[in-house]
Each structure stands twice: as C-alpha cells, then as structure tokens.
C-alpha cells in the first residue's frame, strides 16, 4: 500500500512556522515540528502538528560557507528526546526559495541518510523525518524505519480558510466533472471542482437545516457525504425537511436514508455513508475523523461536545448552525429571533471557551436515551421553527464552506460566530475568545489539541454507562464556570430542526 502521508496544521502553528521561515530576508531558516501520528485502516497515515520549535539563527541553526544549513546537535537532541517521551513524530523543517514546487536537494537527502538512522534508534519506534517548504508547496521525507520511507500526499492548513499544499501542482487531484456543474466551474475553476469532488463532508443532523445542506452539497458535486441522524421522519417535519416528500410520511423512514436518497437522485456518482444513530456514541463520532469538513446541525449539547473535540483533536474544520425563535412565556412577545452560523476551527477558541456547551444540559443528556427524552419532552414543548429562517443559516454556512474550502480569490473574513438577527435585519459577528488553559483547544500540556487518537473522544459507549463524559465532567465544569459569565442561558441552545 502507498503510505504517502497527510500533514495537518492549525492556524497558530502554521503562522508561527511560516513567519519564521519567510521573514522577507530571502535566506534559509529552520525549525522542528512535533506531530501526532494517526494511522487509520485503509487510509493514508496522518500527521497532526502539535508543537513548533523554531531554531534561532546563529545559536540553534547555522549555514556553512558552502551554503549548507545545519541544526545544532543540542537543539536536535532536545527535540528528539521530547518526541520520544511524548510519542510524537520528529520533523526537521527548512525552507527553499522555490514557490509552487519544491523538492529536497541531494545535499538534503545525504544529510537524512547520515542522521536519521541514529535518530530512529533514539525514538524507539516513532518515525522521524524532514519537511521542506516552498512558498506555496511542501515535501516530506518520512522515515518509518531504516528501510521504509514516505513522501507527502498533501498538507492541509486549517485556518479561517482551508488551504491545501502539494509538492507540485502535478500532485493536485484532477477529476472529470459532470456538465451540470459547468456554470460553477466557470467561477471555481477545474481545480476547485476537483477539490469538491475529492472531499468527504459530514452532515450531522438531517432535519430542517441539515437537509438543506445535503441539497447544496449534492448539487455542488461534493464526492462523498457522511450522513448522520438517529431520528425518523415525522409528519411535522415535512414543512422543513427538504429531502422528504408527502409519500414518505406514512413509512416514517430514517432522515439519514432520505438524505442519501436525495443526494443520489441529484448526483448518481456521490458516495454516501449513512449512519442512523447518534453522533455522541464513540463508534459514530469516530467516522467524522476521516472527513474534510463537518456541518453540525444537531440540537444536542453532547453532539456539540463530540464535534468540538474532533475539531481540536483531529484538526478538522466544522461549522455549527442553529436558529432560535423564542417568545416570552407570559406575554407571548418575540424575544429572540435569529439564525447563527458558528465557525469551528482548531486551536483558536472553541465552543467550550465561548460558553456554548451547557453543563446542565449535558448532565440531562447524559442519562439513558429514554430517560432524557422523557425529561426533555416532559418539560418542554417543541421549539418553534420555520423553513425560511433555517434557510438563512444553511445557505450562509454552505456558502462560507465553498469560499473557505475551495480557495477562490475572494477576500475572506476570519472565523467567528455570525448571527442574523431578524429584528435588525443584518448579520453581526462575534470574534472567538480562547481560554489559555482550555482542556479542548489550548496548547496546554493536558489539552486534547492535535492529539489525534492518543486521547479518547468525550463520547458515550454504546453499552453501559457513559463513562467518558462522566470522567471529563469535572474539568468541563471548571472551564464552563469561567466562560459562563456574560452568556445568557437562552443563547446557549438553538435548534436546527
Ligand atoms: Zn534544502
Ligand atoms: Zn477552548
């Protein structure tokens, strides 16, 4: 099997490294990155960059009179020992002046041959390697052992935009596209369309909002959809679930199957993985790890908790969409009327930091399904919901996905929480705040940031008590208390149904 590797960066680590390599002096600079290795059956191995250690010119990194750069032995040793102790992959980084294509030089390869067998002895089973940067390209020489090596498949930088880098433009995927998308190819270009055709996109929650997102993804020509929802169609869904028709209501089919049927009717070549279950179960949430993008349109806190963890742990971009129509109990006056689109990006302020995961609701949801449903429905009437408001959030989210994922020449705002307030008739933006010791998104030693499969997701087990959530509850409560102030309880929940 081809073991070319994928590499993923979050924005902060990317910016720190890129600024160090290209400060504008035209010279070569160096660093070491330490990355978590994620190996998945039938998939390319993936490296998630967790730490960047820049080499100070002159002290940690010098260039010989012949122009060959060399890291100081003490710098290498410190980083390699840390890699071994933390079970991270050591990657030596330097830059070339090249632009869209980059390769290691013969001198680079010769230094790998001299140095890496000894480093492999130190790391005791963890691979080591080198990363060379061009301005818009990258290549890797990863040593699994003294005899087995891999190159780069692609590198993904998950910042506001999702940037993809290859060792040369020749490595970028090319796909024939259906004539039906001709008009959008005139805007996105063939490379952009190939990016969509090669993408695996998850839609979690296939009610009012999620079904509209399926519609857009299918018509855009996204190659693979992961469709997750545990609910069956009800008569009251027909006013909002655009993948359902009147003839379906009597059979009450799973919403996930309706979504797949719709997507295939639009685009017969779309691949659909259908999961008729709750995303907060371990085996279900795990399927999101292979996705390029996640749309979170489920109403529960436990779904937010799981997806928030996957974003930060596996460096996968996501967006959460919800709407709210709330009337005052006494007067019936409309108090809240909005659609929210919340961008989720790793390492830069998560739903926990921003007060959007409620511990009290998590505690209710932690109960067995039947019990919490009874409690939920016993105290609450169904939330008001209308297709027009759902459409505002769904279209904003899919349009943002298109702009951020495909990489057009359109200027993009930074990630944040966007809200369309119907009273004001306009969008407002809340910038993401980050707790510096957040258990999910900070670079704290205990954080799950870029840890991949090295830590368990905060998900329920299929049988028995939901121990994973329980075990994490204390640290969650501590974080929540700090971020609680300033967030009203009403803002915490919204619906995507
Ligand atoms: Zn070089
Ligand atoms: Zn956070």
Short mmCIF file of C-alpha atoms and ligand atoms in Angstrom, two decimals:
data_model
loop_
_atom_site.label_atom_id
_atom_site.label_comp_id
_atom_site.label_asym_id
_atom_site.label_seq_id
_atom_site.Cartn_x
_atom_site.Cartn_y
_atom_site.Cartn_z
CA UNK A 1 0.00 0.00 0.00
CA UNK A 2 1.12 3.54 -0.76
CA UNK A 3 1.94 5.15 2.57
CA UNK A 4 2.25 8.76 1.44
CA UNK A 5 1.32 10.90 4.41
CA UNK A 6 -1.12 13.73 5.05
CA UNK A 7 0.02 16.58 7.23
CA UNK A 8 -2.33 18.96 9.06
CA UNK A 9 -1.64 22.32 10.67
CA UNK A 10 -3.89 24.62 12.72
CA UNK A 11 -3.51 28.33 12.10
CA UNK A 12 -1.33 29.37 15.07
CA UNK A 13 1.35 26.72 14.44
CA UNK A 14 1.30 27.42 10.71
CA UNK A 15 1.62 31.19 11.15
CA UNK A 16 4.46 30.84 13.66
CA UNK A 17 6.40 28.50 11.38
CA UNK A 18 5.75 30.31 8.11
CA UNK A 19 6.73 33.70 9.56
CA UNK A 20 9.97 32.17 10.87
CA UNK A 21 10.85 30.53 7.53
CA UNK A 22 9.98 33.52 5.33
CA UNK A 23 10.70 36.72 7.26
CA UNK A 24 11.45 38.50 4.00
CA UNK A 25 15.27 38.17 4.02
CA UNK A 26 15.45 35.54 1.25
CA UNK A 27 17.55 33.24 3.48
CA UNK A 28 17.15 29.67 4.65
CA UNK A 29 15.79 29.12 8.18
CA UNK A 30 14.98 26.02 10.20
CA UNK A 31 12.73 24.61 12.90
CA UNK A 32 11.47 21.32 14.29
CA UNK A 33 7.81 20.37 14.43
CA UNK A 34 6.47 17.56 16.59
CA UNK A 35 3.35 15.85 15.31
CA UNK A 36 0.87 13.21 16.43
CA UNK A 37 0.68 10.18 14.13
CA UNK A 38 -2.81 8.92 13.30
CA UNK A 39 -2.98 5.59 11.46
CA UNK A 40 -6.37 4.51 10.12
CA UNK A 41 -7.18 1.26 8.29
CA UNK A 42 -7.28 1.78 4.52
CA UNK A 43 -6.38 5.49 4.79
CA UNK A 44 -3.19 7.48 4.43
CA UNK A 45 -1.28 7.98 7.67
CA UNK A 46 -1.88 11.47 9.04
CA UNK A 47 0.43 13.76 11.00
CA UNK A 48 -1.15 16.46 13.19
CA UNK A 49 1.27 19.25 14.08
CA UNK A 50 1.12 19.83 17.84
CA UNK A 51 4.32 21.77 18.58
CA UNK A 52 6.62 24.12 16.65
CA UNK A 53 10.16 24.73 17.92
CA UNK A 54 11.86 27.42 15.88
CA UNK A 55 15.68 27.30 15.62
CA UNK A 56 17.29 30.66 16.37
CA UNK A 57 19.67 31.66 13.58
CA UNK A 58 23.28 31.60 14.75
CA UNK A 59 22.57 29.75 18.01
CA UNK A 60 20.47 26.71 17.02
CA UNK A 61 20.99 26.92 13.26
CA UNK A 62 23.99 27.87 11.17
CA UNK A 63 24.79 27.94 7.46
CA UNK A 64 28.23 26.74 6.29
CA UNK A 65 30.38 28.76 3.83
CA UNK A 66 29.20 26.28 1.14
CA UNK A 67 25.62 27.36 1.90
CA UNK A 68 24.51 24.18 3.71
CA UNK A 69 22.38 24.71 6.81
CA UNK A 70 22.83 22.65 9.95
CA UNK A 71 20.89 22.42 13.22
CA UNK A 72 22.92 22.40 16.46
CA UNK A 73 23.24 18.90 17.98
CA UNK A 74 21.86 20.08 21.34
CA UNK A 75 18.74 21.50 19.64
CA UNK A 76 18.13 18.26 17.74
CA UNK A 77 18.72 16.15 20.81
CA UNK A 78 16.29 18.11 22.98
CA UNK A 79 13.56 17.84 20.34
CA UNK A 80 14.13 14.14 19.60
CA UNK A 81 14.02 13.19 23.27
CA UNK A 82 10.80 15.18 23.69
CA UNK A 83 9.35 13.43 20.61
CA UNK A 84 10.21 10.03 22.11
CA UNK A 85 8.78 10.88 25.53
CA UNK A 86 5.55 12.39 24.17
CA UNK A 87 5.14 9.74 21.42
CA UNK A 88 5.27 12.44 18.73
CA UNK A 89 6.90 12.36 15.28
CA UNK A 90 10.05 14.49 14.93
CA UNK A 91 10.23 16.53 11.71
CA UNK A 92 13.14 18.77 10.83
CA UNK A 93 11.92 21.78 8.80
CA UNK A 94 13.76 24.13 6.45
CA UNK A 95 12.76 26.31 3.51
CA UNK A 96 13.80 26.73 -0.09
CA UNK A 97 13.25 29.85 -2.16
CA UNK A 98 11.05 27.94 -4.62
CA UNK A 99 7.36 28.70 -5.00
CA UNK A 100 4.73 26.25 -6.29
CA UNK A 101 7.03 23.20 -6.46
CA UNK A 102 9.65 22.05 -4.02
CA UNK A 103 11.96 19.03 -3.64
CA UNK A 104 14.75 18.07 -1.28
CA UNK A 105 18.23 18.66 -2.71
CA UNK A 106 20.86 15.92 -2.96
CA UNK A 107 22.62 17.58 -0.03
CA UNK A 108 19.36 17.39 1.99
CA UNK A 109 18.94 13.67 1.21
CA UNK A 110 22.59 12.96 2.07
CA UNK A 111 22.13 14.56 5.49
CA UNK A 112 18.99 12.47 6.11
CA UNK A 113 20.97 9.30 5.26
CA UNK A 114 23.68 10.31 7.71
CA UNK A 115 21.43 11.41 10.56
CA UNK A 116 18.10 9.60 10.64
CA UNK A 117 19.21 6.01 11.39
CA UNK A 118 20.66 7.31 14.67
CA UNK A 119 17.53 9.35 15.46
CA UNK A 120 15.35 6.26 14.86
CA UNK A 121 17.40 4.44 17.50
CA UNK A 122 16.54 7.18 19.99
CA UNK A 123 12.80 7.48 19.20
CA UNK A 124 12.23 3.74 19.68
CA UNK A 125 9.55 3.08 17.08
CA UNK A 126 8.33 6.61 16.32
CA UNK A 127 9.10 7.73 12.75
CA UNK A 128 11.35 10.74 12.12
CA UNK A 129 11.75 12.88 9.04
CA UNK A 130 12.16 16.19 7.28
CA UNK A 131 9.85 18.77 5.82
CA UNK A 132 10.96 21.22 3.15
CA UNK A 133 8.91 24.31 2.36
CA UNK A 134 8.48 26.24 -0.85
CA UNK A 135 6.42 29.39 -0.57
CA UNK A 136 3.29 27.56 -1.75
CA UNK A 137 4.44 23.95 -1.69
CA UNK A 138 5.85 21.32 0.63
CA UNK A 139 7.54 17.91 0.56
CA UNK A 140 8.24 15.37 3.27
CA UNK A 141 10.83 12.60 3.67
CA UNK A 142 9.42 10.46 6.48
CA UNK A 143 11.45 7.54 7.78
CA UNK A 144 9.25 4.80 9.28
CA UNK A 145 12.36 2.65 9.73
CA UNK A 146 15.85 2.44 8.29
CA UNK A 147 14.36 0.83 5.14
CA UNK A 148 10.86 2.28 4.69
CA UNK A 149 10.20 5.91 3.73
CA UNK A 150 7.19 8.01 2.64
CA UNK A 151 6.54 11.23 0.76
CA UNK A 152 3.79 13.84 1.17
CA UNK A 153 0.30 13.22 -0.18
CA UNK A 154 -0.85 16.72 0.77
CA UNK A 155 -0.73 19.22 3.60
CA UNK A 156 -3.89 20.90 4.92
CA UNK A 157 -3.74 24.17 6.81
CA UNK A 158 -6.94 24.58 8.81
CA UNK A 159 -7.23 28.29 9.45
CA UNK A 160 -10.17 30.55 8.55
CA UNK A 161 -9.57 29.20 5.07
CA UNK A 162 -8.70 25.61 4.42
CA UNK A 163 -5.53 25.67 2.38
CA UNK A 164 -4.13 22.63 0.58
CA UNK A 165 -0.44 22.30 -0.36
CA UNK A 166 1.33 19.76 -2.55
CA UNK A 167 4.94 19.17 -3.55
CA UNK A 168 4.00 20.41 -7.02
CA UNK A 169 0.80 21.37 -8.88
CA UNK A 170 1.08 17.99 -10.64
CA UNK A 171 0.20 16.27 -7.35
CA UNK A 172 -3.15 18.07 -7.00
CA UNK A 173 -6.12 15.79 -7.87
CA UNK A 174 -7.81 16.20 -11.22
CA UNK A 175 -11.29 14.86 -11.90
CA UNK A 176 -13.62 14.92 -14.86
CA UNK A 177 -16.75 16.79 -13.83
CA UNK A 178 -20.39 16.48 -14.87
CA UNK A 179 -21.68 19.05 -17.37
CA UNK A 180 -24.34 20.04 -14.81
CA UNK A 181 -21.72 21.95 -12.78
CA UNK A 182 -20.30 23.84 -15.78
CA UNK A 183 -21.59 27.23 -14.58
CA UNK A 184 -19.93 26.96 -11.19
CA UNK A 185 -16.65 25.66 -12.71
CA UNK A 186 -16.51 28.96 -14.59
CA UNK A 187 -16.22 30.54 -11.15
CA UNK A 188 -14.39 27.90 -9.07
CA UNK A 189 -12.07 26.62 -11.80
CA UNK A 190 -11.39 22.96 -12.58
CA UNK A 191 -9.03 22.67 -9.61
CA UNK A 192 -11.76 23.94 -7.29
CA UNK A 193 -14.28 21.48 -8.69
CA UNK A 194 -11.76 18.64 -8.27
CA UNK A 195 -11.32 19.73 -4.66
CA UNK A 196 -15.08 19.36 -4.12
CA UNK A 197 -15.21 16.02 -5.94
CA UNK A 198 -12.39 14.71 -3.73
CA UNK A 199 -13.97 15.91 -0.48
CA UNK A 200 -15.66 13.85 2.20
CA UNK A 201 -18.14 16.07 4.02
CA UNK A 202 -20.17 15.15 7.10
CA UNK A 203 -23.63 16.46 7.89
CA UNK A 204 -24.57 15.73 11.49
CA UNK A 205 -28.32 16.23 11.97
CA UNK A 206 -30.54 15.93 8.89
CA UNK A 207 -33.59 17.94 9.91
CA UNK A 208 -34.56 21.38 8.62
CA UNK A 209 -31.04 22.81 8.36
CA UNK A 210 -29.11 19.61 7.65
CA UNK A 211 -31.40 18.56 4.78
CA UNK A 212 -30.78 21.92 3.06
CA UNK A 213 -27.06 21.41 3.42
CA UNK A 214 -27.34 17.96 1.82
CA UNK A 215 -29.14 19.65 -1.06
CA UNK A 216 -26.30 22.14 -1.60
CA UNK A 217 -23.51 19.56 -1.17
CA UNK A 218 -25.12 17.20 -3.69
CA UNK A 219 -25.65 19.94 -6.27
CA UNK A 220 -22.14 21.38 -5.78
CA UNK A 221 -20.70 17.96 -6.66
CA UNK A 222 -19.10 17.01 -3.33
CA UNK A 223 -17.77 13.48 -3.85
CA UNK A 224 -18.61 11.81 -0.57
CA UNK A 225 -21.19 12.50 2.15
CA UNK A 226 -21.31 11.12 5.67
CA UNK A 227 -24.94 11.44 6.79
CA UNK A 228 -25.68 11.07 10.50
CA UNK A 229 -29.06 11.30 12.26
CA UNK A 230 -30.84 8.95 14.66
CA UNK A 231 -34.36 10.34 14.02
CA UNK A 232 -37.14 9.11 11.80
CA UNK A 233 -39.32 11.36 9.69
CA UNK A 234 -42.49 12.70 11.36
CA UNK A 235 -45.44 14.50 9.68
CA UNK A 236 -44.40 17.74 11.39
CA UNK A 237 -41.02 17.62 9.60
CA UNK A 238 -42.49 17.97 6.13
CA UNK A 239 -42.64 21.76 6.35
CA UNK A 240 -38.85 21.97 6.71
CA UNK A 241 -37.02 18.76 5.71
CA UNK A 242 -36.38 19.36 2.01
CA UNK A 243 -35.23 15.79 1.35
CA UNK A 244 -38.66 14.40 2.37
CA UNK A 245 -41.90 14.20 0.40
CA UNK A 246 -45.55 13.64 1.33
CA UNK A 247 -45.45 10.00 0.22
CA UNK A 248 -42.64 9.31 2.75
CA UNK A 249 -44.54 10.35 5.85
CA UNK A 250 -46.58 7.16 6.31
CA UNK A 251 -43.45 4.94 6.32
CA UNK A 252 -41.51 7.14 8.80
CA UNK A 253 -38.08 6.33 7.25
CA UNK A 254 -34.82 7.43 8.95
CA UNK A 255 -33.90 11.00 7.98
CA UNK A 256 -30.39 9.76 7.11
CA UNK A 257 -31.80 7.47 4.38
CA UNK A 258 -33.94 10.26 2.95
CA UNK A 259 -30.85 12.46 2.75
CA UNK A 260 -28.86 9.77 0.91
CA UNK A 261 -31.76 9.11 -1.50
CA UNK A 262 -31.99 12.81 -2.31
CA UNK A 263 -28.24 13.21 -2.83
CA UNK A 264 -28.11 10.22 -5.19
CA UNK A 265 -31.07 11.49 -7.19
CA UNK A 266 -29.21 14.75 -7.78
CA UNK A 267 -25.79 13.22 -8.36
CA UNK A 268 -25.70 9.46 -9.07
CA UNK A 269 -21.95 9.31 -8.55
CA UNK A 270 -22.00 10.70 -4.99
CA UNK A 271 -20.81 8.20 -2.38
CA UNK A 272 -22.96 8.23 0.79
CA UNK A 273 -22.19 6.66 4.14
CA UNK A 274 -25.44 6.55 6.11
CA UNK A 275 -25.46 6.28 9.90
CA UNK A 276 -28.85 6.08 11.53
CA UNK A 277 -27.55 6.79 15.03
CA UNK A 278 -26.47 9.49 17.48
CA UNK A 279 -23.12 11.22 16.88
CA UNK A 280 -22.32 11.22 20.58
CA UNK A 281 -21.61 7.47 20.53
CA UNK A 282 -17.95 6.54 20.21
CA UNK A 283 -18.23 4.37 17.09
CA UNK A 284 -20.29 7.04 15.30
CA UNK A 285 -18.17 10.09 16.18
CA UNK A 286 -15.05 8.17 15.09
CA UNK A 287 -16.34 8.22 11.49
CA UNK A 288 -16.02 12.03 11.44
CA UNK A 289 -12.25 11.77 11.79
CA UNK A 290 -11.88 10.87 8.10
CA UNK A 291 -13.87 13.91 6.94
CA UNK A 292 -12.55 17.09 5.34
CA UNK A 293 -15.35 19.25 6.76
CA UNK A 294 -18.23 18.83 9.24
CA UNK A 295 -21.61 20.58 9.26
CA UNK A 296 -23.09 20.31 12.76
CA UNK A 297 -26.86 20.70 12.58
CA UNK A 298 -27.86 18.60 15.61
CA UNK A 299 -29.51 20.22 18.61
CA UNK A 300 -27.90 18.37 21.50
CA UNK A 301 -25.06 19.51 23.74
CA UNK A 302 -23.48 16.08 23.54
CA UNK A 303 -23.27 16.45 19.75
CA UNK A 304 -21.56 19.84 20.25
CA UNK A 305 -19.18 18.31 22.80
CA UNK A 306 -18.20 15.46 20.44
CA UNK A 307 -17.72 17.61 17.33
CA UNK A 308 -15.91 20.34 19.29
CA UNK A 309 -13.45 17.68 20.45
CA UNK A 310 -12.95 16.25 16.95
CA UNK A 311 -12.25 19.72 15.51
CA UNK A 312 -9.49 20.33 18.05
CA UNK A 313 -8.18 16.81 18.46
CA UNK A 314 -8.00 15.93 14.76
CA UNK A 315 -7.69 19.45 13.23
CA UNK A 316 -10.87 19.15 11.16
CA UNK A 317 -12.82 22.31 10.28
CA UNK A 318 -16.52 22.49 11.08
CA UNK A 319 -19.45 24.86 11.32
CA UNK A 320 -22.45 24.73 13.65
CA UNK A 321 -25.79 26.12 12.51
CA UNK A 322 -28.85 26.79 14.63
CA UNK A 323 -31.91 29.02 14.68
CA UNK A 324 -33.92 30.40 17.56
CA UNK A 325 -37.48 31.70 17.78
CA UNK A 326 -38.34 32.41 21.39
CA UNK A 327 -41.45 34.04 22.82
CA UNK A 328 -41.78 35.34 26.37
CA UNK A 329 -43.86 32.89 28.39
CA UNK A 330 -46.12 35.49 29.95
CA UNK A 331 -46.69 37.98 27.15
CA UNK A 332 -46.04 35.87 24.04
CA UNK A 333 -43.82 38.63 22.73
CA UNK A 334 -40.99 37.54 20.42
CA UNK A 335 -37.73 37.94 22.34
CA UNK A 336 -35.18 36.02 20.29
CA UNK A 337 -35.38 35.58 16.53
CA UNK A 338 -32.11 34.67 14.83
CA UNK A 339 -30.06 32.24 12.82
CA UNK A 340 -26.49 31.55 13.96
CA UNK A 341 -23.55 30.23 11.93
CA UNK A 342 -20.59 29.41 14.14
CA UNK A 343 -17.27 28.55 12.51
CA UNK A 344 -15.25 25.93 14.39
CA UNK A 345 -11.50 25.91 13.79
CA UNK A 346 -8.84 24.11 15.83
CA UNK A 347 -6.72 25.81 18.45
CA UNK A 348 -8.24 29.28 18.33
CA UNK A 349 -11.18 29.35 20.78
CA UNK A 350 -13.75 26.57 20.91
CA UNK A 351 -17.42 26.16 21.88
CA UNK A 352 -16.37 25.49 25.46
CA UNK A 353 -14.26 28.68 25.68
CA UNK A 354 -17.16 30.63 24.18
CA UNK A 355 -19.83 29.37 26.57
CA UNK A 356 -21.77 27.30 24.06
CA UNK A 357 -21.64 23.96 25.84
CA UNK A 358 -24.02 23.86 28.81
CA UNK A 359 -23.05 21.58 31.68
CA UNK A 360 -26.62 21.39 32.97
CA UNK A 361 -27.93 20.25 29.61
CA UNK A 362 -25.05 17.80 29.26
CA UNK A 363 -26.00 16.36 32.63
CA UNK A 364 -29.59 15.82 31.44
CA UNK A 365 -28.41 14.33 28.18
CA UNK A 366 -26.03 12.02 30.00
CA UNK A 367 -28.98 9.97 31.17
CA UNK A 368 -30.03 6.95 29.08
CA UNK A 369 -31.86 7.95 25.89
CA UNK A 370 -35.40 7.08 27.04
CA UNK A 371 -34.96 8.83 30.38
CA UNK A 372 -33.61 12.12 29.00
CA UNK A 373 -36.07 12.21 26.16
CA UNK A 374 -38.89 11.82 28.67
CA UNK A 375 -37.41 14.55 30.83
CA UNK A 376 -36.80 16.83 27.87
CA UNK A 377 -40.22 16.42 26.34
CA UNK A 378 -41.94 16.41 29.70
CA UNK A 379 -40.80 19.95 30.47
CA UNK A 380 -40.51 21.49 27.03
CA UNK A 381 -42.91 21.91 24.17
CA UNK A 382 -41.27 21.58 20.73
CA UNK A 383 -39.30 24.65 19.71
CA UNK A 384 -40.83 26.89 17.05
CA UNK A 385 -39.07 26.50 13.70
CA UNK A 386 -39.64 27.78 10.16
CA UNK A 387 -38.01 26.88 6.86
CA UNK A 388 -37.22 30.48 5.90
CA UNK A 389 -35.07 31.07 8.98
CA UNK A 390 -33.36 27.68 8.61
CA UNK A 391 -32.56 28.62 5.02
CA UNK A 392 -30.72 31.77 6.05
CA UNK A 393 -28.31 29.85 8.29
CA UNK A 394 -27.94 26.84 5.97
CA UNK A 395 -27.13 28.97 2.91
CA UNK A 396 -24.67 31.15 4.81
CA UNK A 397 -22.91 28.04 6.11
CA UNK A 398 -22.66 26.28 2.74
CA UNK A 399 -21.52 29.47 1.01
CA UNK A 400 -18.84 30.02 3.66
CA UNK A 401 -17.76 26.39 3.21
CA UNK A 402 -17.42 26.90 -0.53
CA UNK A 403 -15.38 30.09 -0.16
CA UNK A 404 -13.17 28.75 2.61
CA UNK A 405 -12.68 25.22 1.29
CA UNK A 406 -12.16 25.71 -2.42
CA UNK A 407 -9.88 28.73 -2.21
CA UNK A 408 -11.09 31.32 -4.67
CA UNK A 409 -9.59 34.79 -4.99
CA UNK A 410 -12.33 36.29 -2.80
CA UNK A 411 -11.14 38.00 0.41
CA UNK A 412 -12.47 36.13 3.42
CA UNK A 413 -13.20 37.32 6.94
CA UNK A 414 -11.61 35.47 9.86
CA UNK A 415 -13.52 32.65 11.55
CA UNK A 416 -16.10 33.74 14.11
CA UNK A 417 -19.69 33.39 15.20
CA UNK A 418 -22.10 35.04 12.78
CA UNK A 419 -25.69 35.82 13.70
CA UNK A 420 -28.52 37.03 11.51
CA UNK A 421 -30.86 38.91 13.85
CA UNK A 422 -34.28 39.18 12.23
CA UNK A 423 -35.13 42.23 14.37
CA UNK A 424 -32.15 44.10 12.97
CA UNK A 425 -32.26 42.58 9.51
CA UNK A 426 -28.47 42.22 9.43
CA UNK A 427 -25.57 39.93 10.30
CA UNK A 428 -23.29 40.59 13.26
CA UNK A 429 -20.01 38.87 14.14
CA UNK A 430 -18.61 37.78 17.48
CA UNK A 431 -14.87 37.10 17.46
CA UNK A 432 -13.73 33.85 19.07
CA UNK A 433 -12.27 34.09 22.55
CA UNK A 434 -9.91 31.47 23.92
CA UNK A 435 -9.19 30.37 27.47
CA UNK A 436 -5.45 29.89 27.63
CA UNK A 437 -5.80 26.65 29.61
CA UNK A 438 -8.84 25.24 27.79
CA UNK A 439 -8.97 21.45 28.01
CA UNK A 440 -10.04 21.24 24.37
CA UNK A 441 -8.34 23.87 22.22
CA UNK A 442 -5.36 25.40 24.08
CA UNK A 443 -1.73 24.32 23.73
CA UNK A 444 -1.74 23.35 27.40
CA UNK A 445 0.12 20.06 28.08
CA UNK A 446 -3.15 18.36 29.08
CA UNK A 447 -5.23 19.69 26.19
CA UNK A 448 -6.63 17.38 23.52
CA UNK A 449 -5.38 19.80 20.79
CA UNK A 450 -3.81 17.80 17.91
CA UNK A 451 -3.69 14.61 20.00
CA UNK A 452 -5.49 12.51 17.38
CA UNK A 453 -6.37 9.05 18.63
CA UNK A 454 -3.97 9.36 21.57
CA UNK A 455 -6.86 10.51 23.77
CA UNK A 456 -10.44 9.25 23.76
CA UNK A 457 -13.24 11.39 22.44
CA UNK A 458 -15.77 12.66 25.05
CA UNK A 459 -18.37 10.24 23.78
CA UNK A 460 -20.76 7.69 25.19
CA UNK A 461 -20.08 4.00 24.92
CA UNK A 462 -22.75 2.05 23.10
CA UNK A 463 -23.45 -0.11 26.13
CA UNK A 464 -23.25 0.64 29.83
CA UNK A 465 -22.84 3.98 31.50
CA UNK A 466 -21.42 6.95 29.58
CA UNK A 467 -18.13 6.87 31.46
CA UNK A 468 -16.18 9.05 29.07
CA UNK A 469 -18.42 12.05 29.55
CA UNK A 470 -18.55 11.47 33.29
CA UNK A 471 -14.77 11.33 33.55
CA UNK A 472 -14.39 14.65 31.78
CA UNK A 473 -17.23 16.41 33.53
CA UNK A 474 -15.15 17.95 36.32
CA UNK A 475 -12.69 19.71 34.05
CA UNK A 476 -15.55 20.76 31.78
CA UNK A 477 -17.44 22.28 34.69
CA UNK A 478 -14.36 24.23 35.75
CA UNK A 479 -13.93 25.66 32.26
CA UNK A 480 -17.61 26.32 31.84
CA UNK A 481 -17.83 28.31 35.04
CA UNK A 482 -15.06 30.60 33.82
CA UNK A 483 -16.71 31.16 30.46
CA UNK A 484 -20.28 31.24 31.74
CA UNK A 485 -20.37 34.86 32.82
CA UNK A 486 -21.66 37.08 30.08
CA UNK A 487 -23.55 34.35 28.25
CA UNK A 488 -27.27 34.12 28.85
CA UNK A 489 -28.78 30.67 29.10
CA UNK A 490 -31.10 31.48 26.19
CA UNK A 491 -28.13 31.97 23.85
CA UNK A 492 -26.75 28.53 24.66
CA UNK A 493 -29.28 26.48 22.79
CA UNK A 494 -30.76 26.78 19.38
CA UNK A 495 -32.40 24.36 17.05
CA UNK A 496 -31.58 23.04 13.62
CA UNK A 497 -34.84 21.13 13.21
ZN1 LIG B 1 17.26 22.06 1.35
ZN1 LIG B 2 -11.47 26.04 24.05
#
